[in-house]
Amino acid sequence: VLPRLGDYPQGPDVNNVNEVVWDSLGYGNEYMIERWRDGVVEQIAKPALLPLIDDFGRIVFSTTTGQAYLYADGKITQITFEDEPTAAHAINEAGEIVLRQRPFPFGQLLIMRRARTGDADWNNRVELADHAVFTACMNGPDGVERFRLFPTDTLCECRFLDLDYDNDVDLK
């Protein structure tokens, strides 16, 4: 049984590095996001609900005001500024986020794509490990089939290294 700070825990999510997030009713009857990591529970945000976590510990969540936020590296950043209420719906390891914009049931799905920065391993730094992936992906201006990290990949990970959006990874 995981310890918790608030009452009525709901909406749990778990990543592949054994972190768990959920929302619960905290003091003052406001929903808050809690995270369990390394045997410790901490409050991440309040008021907040519907958390989702990726393997880098980034958490997307919504608030009762209908806006979506991202918690990363100890900081909370508002990621939507819409008139229509918006809820975070998914986050992948590349940091791409899917949002569901209301009103229900006629809302729409929005995707926040990852900026192409040259950071191939998504650790928020461009370093030597990224260079190794870059050279494997580099194929020149002719658009030859790109390198994939695994034979089962359905999305080419090299797309994050195509900095000029011309469908190839090159020095231009």
PDB file of C-alpha atoms in Angstrom:
ATOM      1  CA  VAL A   1       0.000   0.000   0.000  1.00  0.00           C
ATOM      2  CA  LEU A   2       1.417   3.363  -1.018  1.00  0.00           C
ATOM      3  CA  PRO A   3       1.361   6.109   1.584  1.00  0.00           C
ATOM      4  CA  ARG A   4      -0.531   9.245   0.611  1.00  0.00           C
ATOM      5  CA  LEU A   5      -0.998  12.822   1.734  1.00  0.00           C
ATOM      6  CA  GLY A   6      -4.606  13.356   0.667  1.00  0.00           C
ATOM      7  CA  ASP A   7      -7.879  11.455   0.717  1.00  0.00           C
ATOM      8  CA  TYR A   8      -9.717   9.593  -2.045  1.00  0.00           C
ATOM      9  CA  PRO A   9      -6.755   8.828  -4.346  1.00  0.00           C
ATOM     10  CA  GLN A  10      -7.787   8.406  -7.974  1.00  0.00           C
ATOM     11  CA  GLY A  11      -6.474   8.429 -11.535  1.00  0.00           C
ATOM     12  CA  PRO A  12      -3.117   6.735 -10.890  1.00  0.00           C
ATOM     13  CA  ASP A  13      -0.434   6.454 -13.563  1.00  0.00           C
ATOM     14  CA  VAL A  14       2.912   4.629 -13.400  1.00  0.00           C
ATOM     15  CA  ASN A  15       6.039   4.881 -15.528  1.00  0.00           C
ATOM     16  CA  ASN A  16       8.715   2.277 -16.276  1.00  0.00           C
ATOM     17  CA  VAL A  17      11.061   3.528 -13.545  1.00  0.00           C
ATOM     18  CA  ASN A  18       8.622   2.815 -10.700  1.00  0.00           C
ATOM     19  CA  GLU A  19       7.250   6.297 -10.119  1.00  0.00           C
ATOM     20  CA  VAL A  20       3.511   6.580  -9.448  1.00  0.00           C
ATOM     21  CA  VAL A  21       1.352   9.702  -9.671  1.00  0.00           C
ATOM     22  CA  TRP A  22      -2.293  10.258  -8.723  1.00  0.00           C
ATOM     23  CA  ASP A  23      -4.641  12.977  -7.666  1.00  0.00           C
ATOM     24  CA  SER A  24      -6.309  13.117  -4.274  1.00  0.00           C
ATOM     25  CA  LEU A  25      -8.415  15.455  -2.220  1.00  0.00           C
ATOM     26  CA  GLY A  26      -6.098  17.569  -0.095  1.00  0.00           C
ATOM     27  CA  TYR A  27      -6.555  20.021   2.719  1.00  0.00           C
ATOM     28  CA  GLY A  28      -9.144  22.683   1.973  1.00  0.00           C
ATOM     29  CA  ASN A  29     -10.997  20.265  -0.327  1.00  0.00           C
ATOM     30  CA  GLU A  30      -8.694  21.006  -3.287  1.00  0.00           C
ATOM     31  CA  TYR A  31      -7.419  18.263  -5.555  1.00  0.00           C
ATOM     32  CA  MET A  32      -3.655  17.843  -5.642  1.00  0.00           C
ATOM     33  CA  ILE A  33      -1.115  15.757  -7.539  1.00  0.00           C
ATOM     34  CA  GLU A  34       0.995  13.363  -5.507  1.00  0.00           C
ATOM     35  CA  ARG A  35       4.057  11.416  -6.667  1.00  0.00           C
ATOM     36  CA  TRP A  36       5.559   8.326  -5.053  1.00  0.00           C
ATOM     37  CA  ARG A  37       9.241   7.886  -5.875  1.00  0.00           C
ATOM     38  CA  ASP A  38      11.909   5.914  -4.026  1.00  0.00           C
ATOM     39  CA  GLY A  39       9.542   5.208  -1.132  1.00  0.00           C
ATOM     40  CA  VAL A  40       8.651   8.877  -0.589  1.00  0.00           C
ATOM     41  CA  VAL A  41       5.374  10.660  -1.367  1.00  0.00           C
ATOM     42  CA  GLU A  42       5.440  14.331  -2.261  1.00  0.00           C
ATOM     43  CA  GLN A  43       2.894  16.883  -3.369  1.00  0.00           C
ATOM     44  CA  ILE A  44       3.637  18.111  -6.897  1.00  0.00           C
ATOM     45  CA  ALA A  45       0.839  20.626  -7.533  1.00  0.00           C
ATOM     46  CA  LYS A  46      -2.357  21.978  -6.017  1.00  0.00           C
ATOM     47  CA  PRO A  47      -5.074  22.551  -7.199  1.00  0.00           C
ATOM     48  CA  ALA A  48      -4.536  19.903  -9.853  1.00  0.00           C
ATOM     49  CA  LEU A  49      -5.897  16.617 -11.137  1.00  0.00           C
ATOM     50  CA  LEU A  50      -5.563  13.917 -13.809  1.00  0.00           C
ATOM     51  CA  PRO A  51      -1.765  13.398 -13.803  1.00  0.00           C
ATOM     52  CA  LEU A  52       0.187  11.392 -16.391  1.00  0.00           C
ATOM     53  CA  ILE A  53       3.907  10.608 -16.077  1.00  0.00           C
ATOM     54  CA  ASP A  54       6.613   9.578 -18.543  1.00  0.00           C
ATOM     55  CA  ASP A  55       9.845   7.686 -17.893  1.00  0.00           C
ATOM     56  CA  PHE A  56      11.795  10.933 -17.411  1.00  0.00           C
ATOM     57  CA  GLY A  57       9.499  11.932 -14.534  1.00  0.00           C
ATOM     58  CA  ARG A  58       7.741  14.654 -16.524  1.00  0.00           C
ATOM     59  CA  ILE A  59       4.136  14.989 -15.400  1.00  0.00           C
ATOM     60  CA  VAL A  60       1.295  16.575 -17.347  1.00  0.00           C
ATOM     61  CA  PHE A  61      -1.866  17.455 -15.486  1.00  0.00           C
ATOM     62  CA  SER A  62      -4.938  19.646 -15.559  1.00  0.00           C
ATOM     63  CA  THR A  63      -6.385  22.097 -13.101  1.00  0.00           C
ATOM     64  CA  THR A  64      -9.906  22.818 -12.025  1.00  0.00           C
ATOM     65  CA  THR A  65      -9.714  26.001 -14.151  1.00  0.00           C
ATOM     66  CA  GLY A  66      -9.439  23.810 -17.259  1.00  0.00           C
ATOM     67  CA  GLN A  67      -5.827  24.464 -18.247  1.00  0.00           C
ATOM     68  CA  ALA A  68      -3.010  21.947 -18.750  1.00  0.00           C
ATOM     69  CA  TYR A  69       0.399  22.137 -17.075  1.00  0.00           C
ATOM     70  CA  LEU A  70       3.745  20.346 -17.317  1.00  0.00           C
ATOM     71  CA  TYR A  71       5.915  19.500 -14.305  1.00  0.00           C
ATOM     72  CA  ALA A  72       9.529  18.918 -15.353  1.00  0.00           C
ATOM     73  CA  ASP A  73      12.830  19.340 -13.527  1.00  0.00           C
ATOM     74  CA  GLY A  74      11.054  20.622 -10.418  1.00  0.00           C
ATOM     75  CA  LYS A  75       9.209  23.410 -12.263  1.00  0.00           C
ATOM     76  CA  ILE A  76       5.557  23.784 -13.255  1.00  0.00           C
ATOM     77  CA  THR A  77       4.806  25.400 -16.618  1.00  0.00           C
ATOM     78  CA  GLN A  78       1.358  26.242 -17.979  1.00  0.00           C
ATOM     79  CA  ILE A  79       1.102  24.741 -21.480  1.00  0.00           C
ATOM     80  CA  THR A  80      -2.395  25.821 -22.548  1.00  0.00           C
ATOM     81  CA  PHE A  81      -4.011  29.232 -22.572  1.00  0.00           C
ATOM     82  CA  GLU A  82      -7.285  28.369 -24.290  1.00  0.00           C
ATOM     83  CA  ASP A  83     -10.746  29.786 -23.736  1.00  0.00           C
ATOM     84  CA  GLU A  84     -12.104  26.237 -23.884  1.00  0.00           C
ATOM     85  CA  PRO A  85     -11.173  23.957 -20.977  1.00  0.00           C
ATOM     86  CA  THR A  86      -8.339  21.593 -21.893  1.00  0.00           C
ATOM     87  CA  ALA A  87      -7.208  18.378 -20.193  1.00  0.00           C
ATOM     88  CA  ALA A  88      -3.860  16.633 -20.545  1.00  0.00           C
ATOM     89  CA  HIS A  89      -4.508  13.189 -21.982  1.00  0.00           C
ATOM     90  CA  ALA A  90      -1.122  11.553 -22.723  1.00  0.00           C
ATOM     91  CA  ILE A  91       2.650  12.133 -22.718  1.00  0.00           C
ATOM     92  CA  ASN A  92       5.265  10.007 -24.469  1.00  0.00           C
ATOM     93  CA  GLU A  93       8.986   9.577 -23.868  1.00  0.00           C
ATOM     94  CA  ALA A  94       9.777  12.215 -26.499  1.00  0.00           C
ATOM     95  CA  GLY A  95       7.877  14.771 -24.437  1.00  0.00           C
ATOM     96  CA  GLU A  96       5.031  15.046 -26.937  1.00  0.00           C
ATOM     97  CA  ILE A  97       1.713  15.722 -25.239  1.00  0.00           C
ATOM     98  CA  VAL A  98      -1.838  14.993 -26.379  1.00  0.00           C
ATOM     99  CA  LEU A  99      -4.530  17.279 -25.001  1.00  0.00           C
ATOM    100  CA  ARG A 100      -8.297  16.910 -25.077  1.00  0.00           C
ATOM    101  CA  GLN A 101     -10.109  20.182 -25.538  1.00  0.00           C
ATOM    102  CA  ARG A 102     -13.713  20.415 -24.382  1.00  0.00           C
ATOM    103  CA  PRO A 103     -16.699  21.005 -24.543  1.00  0.00           C
ATOM    104  CA  PHE A 104     -17.699  17.365 -24.356  1.00  0.00           C
ATOM    105  CA  PRO A 105     -18.679  15.322 -26.264  1.00  0.00           C
ATOM    106  CA  PHE A 106     -17.679  17.442 -29.248  1.00  0.00           C
ATOM    107  CA  GLY A 107     -14.181  18.398 -28.151  1.00  0.00           C
ATOM    108  CA  GLN A 108     -11.064  17.879 -30.181  1.00  0.00           C
ATOM    109  CA  LEU A 109      -7.627  16.344 -29.660  1.00  0.00           C
ATOM    110  CA  LEU A 110      -4.551  18.553 -29.871  1.00  0.00           C
ATOM    111  CA  ILE A 111      -0.947  17.381 -30.021  1.00  0.00           C
ATOM    112  CA  MET A 112       2.018  19.364 -28.769  1.00  0.00           C
ATOM    113  CA  ARG A 113       4.876  18.067 -30.902  1.00  0.00           C
ATOM    114  CA  ARG A 114       8.440  18.068 -29.682  1.00  0.00           C
ATOM    115  CA  ALA A 115      10.655  20.859 -30.970  1.00  0.00           C
ATOM    116  CA  ARG A 116      13.517  19.607 -33.104  1.00  0.00           C
ATOM    117  CA  THR A 117      16.607  20.484 -31.136  1.00  0.00           C
ATOM    118  CA  GLY A 118      19.140  17.760 -31.913  1.00  0.00           C
ATOM    119  CA  ASP A 119      18.508  16.094 -28.530  1.00  0.00           C
ATOM    120  CA  ALA A 120      18.105  12.501 -29.720  1.00  0.00           C
ATOM    121  CA  ASP A 121      17.844  10.827 -26.297  1.00  0.00           C
ATOM    122  CA  TRP A 122      15.359  13.390 -24.866  1.00  0.00           C
ATOM    123  CA  ASN A 123      17.391  14.249 -21.769  1.00  0.00           C
ATOM    124  CA  ASN A 124      17.280  18.013 -22.453  1.00  0.00           C
ATOM    125  CA  ARG A 125      20.967  18.181 -23.404  1.00  0.00           C
ATOM    126  CA  VAL A 126      22.688  17.939 -26.790  1.00  0.00           C
ATOM    127  CA  GLU A 127      25.812  15.883 -26.157  1.00  0.00           C
ATOM    128  CA  LEU A 128      28.103  13.214 -27.563  1.00  0.00           C
ATOM    129  CA  ALA A 129      25.466  10.460 -27.298  1.00  0.00           C
ATOM    130  CA  ASP A 130      23.180  12.581 -29.490  1.00  0.00           C
ATOM    131  CA  HIS A 131      25.982  12.992 -32.013  1.00  0.00           C
ATOM    132  CA  ALA A 132      26.249   9.212 -32.378  1.00  0.00           C
ATOM    133  CA  VAL A 133      22.541   8.981 -33.228  1.00  0.00           C
ATOM    134  CA  PHE A 134      22.855  12.006 -35.536  1.00  0.00           C
ATOM    135  CA  THR A 135      25.628  10.378 -37.567  1.00  0.00           C
ATOM    136  CA  ALA A 136      23.626   7.140 -37.809  1.00  0.00           C
ATOM    137  CA  CYS A 137      20.608   9.114 -39.032  1.00  0.00           C
ATOM    138  CA  MET A 138      22.484  11.389 -41.406  1.00  0.00           C
ATOM    139  CA  ASN A 139      21.650  10.439 -44.951  1.00  0.00           C
ATOM    140  CA  GLY A 140      22.144  13.579 -47.038  1.00  0.00           C
ATOM    141  CA  PRO A 141      19.687  15.483 -49.152  1.00  0.00           C
ATOM    142  CA  ASP A 142      18.363  12.498 -51.127  1.00  0.00           C
ATOM    143  CA  GLY A 143      16.021  11.250 -48.397  1.00  0.00           C
ATOM    144  CA  VAL A 144      17.323   7.685 -48.207  1.00  0.00           C
ATOM    145  CA  GLU A 145      15.478   5.509 -45.672  1.00  0.00           C
ATOM    146  CA  ARG A 146      16.403   6.660 -42.203  1.00  0.00           C
ATOM    147  CA  PHE A 147      18.031   4.734 -39.399  1.00  0.00           C
ATOM    148  CA  ARG A 148      15.621   3.404 -36.762  1.00  0.00           C
ATOM    149  CA  LEU A 149      16.599   2.579 -33.207  1.00  0.00           C
ATOM    150  CA  PHE A 150      14.805  -0.803 -33.288  1.00  0.00           C
ATOM    151  CA  PRO A 151      13.470  -2.848 -36.228  1.00  0.00           C
ATOM    152  CA  THR A 152       9.965  -2.609 -34.736  1.00  0.00           C
ATOM    153  CA  ASP A 153       9.932   1.228 -34.631  1.00  0.00           C
ATOM    154  CA  THR A 154       6.914   2.649 -36.429  1.00  0.00           C
ATOM    155  CA  LEU A 155       7.893   6.311 -36.049  1.00  0.00           C
ATOM    156  CA  CYS A 156      11.336   7.258 -37.213  1.00  0.00           C
ATOM    157  CA  GLU A 157      13.235   8.713 -34.263  1.00  0.00           C
ATOM    158  CA  CYS A 158      15.435  10.595 -36.698  1.00  0.00           C
ATOM    159  CA  ARG A 159      12.637  13.107 -37.243  1.00  0.00           C
ATOM    160  CA  PHE A 160      13.862  14.998 -34.165  1.00  0.00           C
ATOM    161  CA  LEU A 161      17.259  15.475 -35.812  1.00  0.00           C
ATOM    162  CA  ASP A 162      15.863  16.930 -39.058  1.00  0.00           C
ATOM    163  CA  LEU A 163      16.322  20.498 -37.826  1.00  0.00           C
ATOM    164  CA  ASP A 164      15.279  22.222 -41.061  1.00  0.00           C
ATOM    165  CA  TYR A 165      12.169  20.048 -41.668  1.00  0.00           C
ATOM    166  CA  ASP A 166      13.228  18.990 -45.186  1.00  0.00           C
ATOM    167  CA  ASN A 167      12.733  15.219 -44.595  1.00  0.00           C
ATOM    168  CA  ASP A 168      16.389  14.338 -44.208  1.00  0.00           C
ATOM    169  CA  VAL A 169      19.118  14.565 -41.592  1.00  0.00           C
ATOM    170  CA  ASP A 170      22.041  16.506 -43.029  1.00  0.00           C
ATOM    171  CA  LEU A 171      24.452  19.364 -42.338  1.00  0.00           C
ATOM    172  CA  LYS A 172      22.214  21.991 -43.907  1.00  0.00           C
TER     173      LYS A 172
END
